[in-house]
């Protein structure tokens, strides 16, 4: 009986001490408080919301409000000090020297085909011809003579925007056989259709191809579609995802930026199909 | 006296509870319709209704909002699935109730119950991996109206079978015994004694499943191809109203978003007309 009491007592003491320690750690971090407004690109907004949620969990007295409205709104809002951080899903222009860009990630788009398809790279002209329906047989590419199944993305998807922008196509020119929503759906369809061609986020494509899914990435203009080439900037079908701020940043905004650019955010960034970018 | 008051109180409590329960359904229906109306209002206000039926195509980011192919797509897929699943379901239930030996009935019951418990996304995934490649052998790429109909049939079939079976079970056994005593053949009994009685129950079950079929989203989205067009054949892709919402909602803004809520409103209207039609049919059924 006495031993029992002792055990219970010591457990209580340990728990109490642990709680105290926990509290003191929390208190030191809780120095951060206040509200942060983040506005801009609808491509980055879902990611920013998720990062904000994680950040709020670490600092319960911080409230981060993420609003969409396009990259240009992100820039305008930061310039007018309406928001603390802007989201811009493209490289900053030379004229935009008054704001500071913090590259969060890269959003790359890879063309994918079935694993057994022998082609390894396509030129921009070839991709354009296939997706606009001018070429609808694999004849001239791998001699199979099969009809090409063109898989396009649904309106509003960021991969679609990158794709259309790069190839200077209007979505109305594309003649799709299948329209998909997310990357996973495209990968499943291509893995089950030897004559299909689709485009998905590079990160997702590379992951699936490495994990035994029957797809492969196709190079563009003889540049291999890989996360490595995406980060070093040589793969052209991509764009930067930036957080932007004014010269002077509040402590809170700085803390959130640091968190978003740190390794802790990489997992979240990858979940959205983007490739984390470590700015020097 | 006190016993009486207590009884009265209990009665009142029950009454209140029942009223509140009914209120939940009613309020949520109106709340949803109101919400859909509010969200799709910018679209309704700025675009003529004829646009939804005669615009050139569905390119919401370019201001083209043609909804007609998706309404047709939803209706075609539902009609096709019901056309296949109703006879199969009813025939299975007849076999189950009137022909099969006991051990087979039990086996059937368990299997149908398991089938009805499989989430539709699993059917969709199975559709991509099995049905679509099979159809592609005949006509590429396989993602088509037909693939959607097949997958949807498999989704609603178990429930239709279960409903038909329980309807047959509820029929007064005296009629059947009398019919047997009269020496009628099994076919005659089923056709002329059991069916007339089961008609209403079957109809209710079928309408409920039709509502479910038209609302099914994910499985259909996975196998239908989702190209916005009026299909020329069952091997061509279609997009349904529900797929349209699921595909584009995550990234839609402003008018595009509003147009998607309008898709939802259209869907509500289609379901509403289904319910009204079924009411009409039921009344006629009673008169027969």
Coordinates of N, CA, C and O in Angstrom, one line a residue, chain A residues 155-240:
Chain A
X155 N -11.2 24.0 -65.6 CA -10.9 25.5 -65.5 C -10.6 25.9 -64.1 O -11.2 25.5 -63.1
X156 N -9.7 26.9 -64.0 CA -9.4 27.4 -62.7 C -8.2 26.8 -62.0 O -7.6 27.4 -61.1
X157 N -7.7 25.6 -62.5 CA -6.6 25.0 -61.9 C -5.3 25.7 -62.2 O -5.1 26.2 -63.4
X158 N -4.4 25.8 -61.3 CA -3.2 26.5 -61.5 C -2.3 25.9 -62.6 O -1.6 26.5 -63.4
X159 N -2.3 24.5 -62.6 CA -1.4 23.8 -63.6 C -1.9 24.2 -65.0 O -1.1 24.4 -65.9
X160 N -3.2 24.3 -65.2 CA -3.8 24.7 -66.5 C -3.3 26.1 -66.9 O -2.9 26.3 -68.0
X161 N -3.3 27.0 -65.9 CA -2.9 28.4 -66.2 C -1.4 28.4 -66.6 O -1.0 29.0 -67.6
X162 N -0.5 27.7 -65.9 CA 0.9 27.6 -66.2 C 1.0 27.1 -67.6 O 1.8 27.6 -68.5
X163 N 0.3 26.0 -67.9 CA 0.4 25.3 -69.2 C 0.0 26.2 -70.3 O 0.7 26.4 -71.3
X164 N -1.2 26.8 -70.2 CA -1.8 27.7 -71.2 C -0.8 28.9 -71.5 O -0.5 29.3 -72.6
X165 N -0.4 29.5 -70.4 CA 0.5 30.7 -70.5 C 1.8 30.3 -71.2 O 2.2 31.1 -72.1
X166 N 2.4 29.2 -70.9 CA 3.7 28.9 -71.5 C 3.5 28.6 -73.0 O 4.3 29.0 -73.8
X167 N 2.5 27.8 -73.3 CA 2.4 27.5 -74.7 C 1.5 28.5 -75.5 O 1.2 28.3 -76.7
X168 N 1.2 29.6 -74.9 CA 0.4 30.6 -75.5 C -0.9 30.1 -76.2 O -1.2 30.3 -77.3
X169 N -1.6 29.2 -75.4 CA -2.8 28.6 -75.9 C -4.0 29.2 -75.2 O -3.9 29.7 -74.0
X170 N -5.1 29.3 -75.8 CA -6.4 29.6 -75.2 C -7.1 28.3 -74.8 O -7.0 27.3 -75.6
X171 N -7.7 28.2 -73.7 CA -8.3 26.9 -73.3 C -9.3 26.5 -74.3 O -9.6 25.3 -74.5
X172 N -9.9 27.4 -75.1 CA -10.9 27.0 -76.1 C -10.3 26.3 -77.3 O -11.0 25.6 -78.0
X173 N -8.9 26.5 -77.4 CA -8.3 25.8 -78.6 C -8.0 24.4 -78.2 O -7.7 23.6 -79.1
X174 N -7.9 24.0 -76.9 CA -7.6 22.6 -76.6 C -8.7 21.7 -76.8 O -9.9 22.0 -76.5
X175 N -8.4 20.6 -77.4 CA -9.4 19.6 -77.8 C -9.2 18.3 -76.9 O -8.6 17.4 -77.3
X176 N -9.8 18.3 -75.7 CA -9.5 17.2 -74.8 C -10.4 16.0 -75.0 O -11.6 16.2 -75.4
X177 N -9.9 14.9 -74.6 CA -10.8 13.7 -74.6 C -11.3 13.4 -73.2 O -12.3 12.8 -73.0
X178 N -10.5 13.9 -72.2 CA -10.8 13.7 -70.8 C -10.4 15.0 -70.1 O -9.4 15.6 -70.4
X179 N -11.3 15.4 -69.1 CA -10.9 16.6 -68.3 C -10.9 16.1 -66.8 O -11.7 15.3 -66.4
X180 N -9.8 16.5 -66.2 CA -9.6 16.0 -64.8 C -9.5 17.1 -63.8 O -9.4 18.3 -64.2
X181 N -9.6 16.8 -62.5 CA -9.5 17.8 -61.5 C -8.1 17.8 -61.0 O -7.2 18.6 -61.4
X182 N -7.8 16.8 -60.1 CA -6.5 16.9 -59.4 C -5.4 16.0 -60.1 O -5.7 15.2 -61.0
X183 N -4.2 16.2 -59.7 CA -3.1 15.5 -60.3 C -3.2 14.0 -60.2 O -2.9 13.3 -61.2
X184 N -3.6 13.6 -59.0 CA -3.7 12.1 -58.8 C -4.6 11.4 -59.9 O -4.3 10.3 -60.4
X185 N -5.7 12.1 -60.2 CA -6.6 11.6 -61.2 C -5.9 11.4 -62.5 O -6.1 10.4 -63.2
X186 N -5.2 12.4 -62.9 CA -4.4 12.3 -64.2 C -3.4 11.2 -64.2 O -3.3 10.5 -65.2
X187 N -2.8 11.0 -63.1 CA -1.8 10.0 -63.0 C -2.4 8.6 -63.1 O -1.9 7.7 -63.8
X188 N -3.5 8.4 -62.4 CA -4.2 7.1 -62.5 C -4.7 6.8 -63.9 O -4.6 5.7 -64.4
X189 N -5.3 7.8 -64.6 CA -5.8 7.6 -65.9 C -4.6 7.3 -66.9 O -4.8 6.4 -67.7
X190 N -3.5 8.0 -66.8 CA -2.4 7.7 -67.7 C -1.8 6.4 -67.4 O -1.5 5.6 -68.4
X191 N -1.7 6.0 -66.2 CA -1.2 4.7 -65.8 C -2.0 3.5 -66.4 O -1.5 2.4 -66.6
X192 N -3.3 3.8 -66.6 CA -4.2 2.8 -67.2 C -4.5 3.0 -68.7 O -5.4 2.3 -69.2
X193 N -3.8 3.9 -69.3 CA -4.1 4.2 -70.7 C -2.8 4.4 -71.5 O -2.1 5.4 -71.3
X194 N -2.4 3.4 -72.3 CA -1.1 3.5 -73.0 C -1.0 4.6 -74.0 O 0.1 5.0 -74.5
X195 N -2.1 5.2 -74.4 CA -2.1 6.2 -75.5 C -2.4 7.6 -74.9 O -2.6 8.5 -75.7
X196 N -2.4 7.8 -73.6 CA -2.8 9.0 -73.1 C -1.6 10.0 -72.9 O -0.5 9.5 -72.7
X197 N -1.9 11.3 -72.9 CA -0.9 12.3 -72.5 C -1.6 13.3 -71.6 O -2.7 13.7 -71.8
X198 N -0.9 13.7 -70.5 CA -1.5 14.6 -69.6 C -0.4 15.5 -69.0 O 0.8 15.3 -69.4
X199 N -0.8 16.5 -68.3 CA 0.3 17.3 -67.6 C -0.2 17.5 -66.1 O -1.3 17.7 -65.8
X200 N 0.8 17.3 -65.2 CA 0.5 17.4 -63.8 C 1.7 18.1 -63.1 O 2.7 18.4 -63.7
X201 N 1.5 18.4 -61.8 CA 2.6 19.1 -61.1 C 3.9 18.1 -61.1 O 3.7 16.9 -60.9
X202 N 5.0 18.7 -61.2 CA 6.3 17.9 -61.3 C 6.5 17.1 -60.1 O 6.8 15.9 -60.2
X203 N 6.3 17.7 -58.9 CA 6.5 17.0 -57.7 C 5.7 15.7 -57.6 O 6.2 14.6 -57.3
X204 N 4.4 15.8 -57.9 CA 3.5 14.6 -57.9 C 3.9 13.6 -58.9 O 4.0 12.4 -58.6
X205 N 4.3 14.0 -60.1 CA 4.6 13.1 -61.2 C 5.9 12.3 -60.8 O 6.0 11.1 -60.9
X206 N 6.9 13.1 -60.3 CA 8.2 12.4 -60.0 C 8.0 11.4 -58.9 O 8.5 10.3 -59.0
X207 N 7.2 11.8 -57.9 CA 7.0 10.9 -56.8 C 6.3 9.6 -57.2 O 6.7 8.5 -56.9
X208 N 5.3 9.7 -58.1 CA 4.5 8.5 -58.6 C 5.4 7.7 -59.4 O 5.4 6.4 -59.3
X209 N 6.2 8.3 -60.3 CA 7.0 7.5 -61.2 C 8.1 6.7 -60.4 O 8.4 5.6 -60.7
X210 N 8.6 7.4 -59.4 CA 9.6 6.7 -58.5 C 9.0 5.6 -57.7 O 9.7 4.7 -57.2
X211 N 7.7 5.6 -57.5 CA 7.1 4.6 -56.6 C 6.3 3.6 -57.4 O 5.3 3.1 -56.9
X212 N 6.7 3.3 -58.6 CA 6.2 2.2 -59.3 C 4.9 2.4 -60.1 O 4.4 1.4 -60.6
X213 N 4.4 3.6 -60.1 CA 3.2 3.8 -61.0 C 3.6 3.9 -62.4 O 4.7 4.4 -62.8
X214 N 2.8 3.3 -63.3 CA 3.2 3.1 -64.7 C 3.1 4.4 -65.5 O 2.4 4.4 -66.5
X215 N 3.8 5.4 -65.1 CA 3.8 6.6 -65.9 C 5.3 7.1 -66.0 O 6.2 6.6 -65.3
X216 N 5.6 8.0 -66.9 CA 6.9 8.6 -66.9 C 6.8 10.1 -67.3 O 5.8 10.5 -68.0
X217 N 7.7 10.9 -66.8 CA 7.7 12.3 -67.2 C 8.4 12.4 -68.6 O 9.3 11.7 -68.9
X218 N 7.9 13.4 -69.3 CA 8.4 13.7 -70.7 C 9.1 15.0 -70.6 O 8.6 16.0 -70.1
X219 N 10.4 15.0 -71.2 CA 11.1 16.3 -71.2 C 10.5 17.3 -72.1 O 9.7 16.9 -73.0
X220 N 10.8 18.5 -71.9 CA 10.3 19.6 -72.8 C 11.5 20.2 -73.5 O 12.4 20.7 -72.8
X221 N 11.5 20.3 -74.8 CA 12.6 20.8 -75.6 C 14.0 20.2 -75.1 O 14.9 20.9 -74.9
X222 N 13.9 18.9 -74.9 CA 15.1 18.2 -74.4 C 15.6 18.5 -73.0 O 16.8 18.2 -72.7
X223 N 14.8 19.2 -72.3 CA 15.2 19.4 -70.9 C 14.4 18.5 -70.0 O 13.1 18.5 -70.1
X224 N 15.0 17.7 -69.2 CA 14.3 16.7 -68.4 C 13.4 17.4 -67.3 O 13.8 18.4 -66.7
X225 N 12.2 16.9 -67.2 CA 11.3 17.4 -66.2 C 11.6 16.8 -64.8 O 11.1 15.7 -64.6
X226 N 12.3 17.5 -64.0 CA 12.6 17.0 -62.7 C 12.6 18.1 -61.7 O 12.8 19.3 -62.0
X227 N 12.5 17.7 -60.4 CA 12.5 18.8 -59.4 C 13.8 19.5 -59.3 O 13.9 20.7 -59.1
X228 N 14.9 18.7 -59.6 CA 16.2 19.3 -59.6 C 16.3 20.4 -60.7 O 16.8 21.5 -60.4
X229 N 15.9 20.1 -61.9 CA 15.9 21.1 -63.0 C 14.9 22.3 -62.7 O 15.1 23.4 -63.1
X230 N 13.9 22.0 -61.9 CA 12.9 23.0 -61.6 C 13.6 24.0 -60.6 O 13.5 25.2 -60.8
X231 N 14.3 23.5 -59.6 CA 14.9 24.4 -58.6 C 16.1 25.2 -59.2 O 16.2 26.3 -59.0
X232 N 16.9 24.5 -60.1 CA 18.0 25.3 -60.7 C 17.6 26.2 -61.8 O 18.4 26.9 -62.4
X233 N 16.3 26.1 -62.1 CA 15.7 27.1 -63.0 C 15.8 26.8 -64.5 O 15.4 27.5 -65.4
X234 N 16.3 25.6 -64.9 CA 16.5 25.3 -66.3 C 15.2 24.7 -66.9 O 15.1 24.8 -68.1
X235 N 14.3 24.2 -66.1 CA 13.1 23.7 -66.7 C 12.1 24.8 -66.9 O 11.8 25.5 -66.0
X236 N 11.7 25.0 -68.2 CA 10.9 26.2 -68.5 C 9.5 26.3 -68.1 O 8.9 27.3 -67.8
X237 N 8.8 25.1 -68.0 CA 7.4 25.1 -67.8 C 7.1 25.2 -66.3 O 6.7 24.2 -65.6
X238 N 7.3 26.4 -65.7 CA 7.2 26.5 -64.3 C 7.0 28.0 -63.9 O 7.1 28.9 -64.7
X239 N 6.7 28.2 -62.6 CA 6.6 29.5 -62.1 C 7.0 29.6 -60.6 O 7.0 28.6 -60.0
X240 N 7.3 30.8 -60.2 CA 7.7 31.0 -58.8 C 6.5 31.3 -58.0 O 5.6 31.9 -58.5

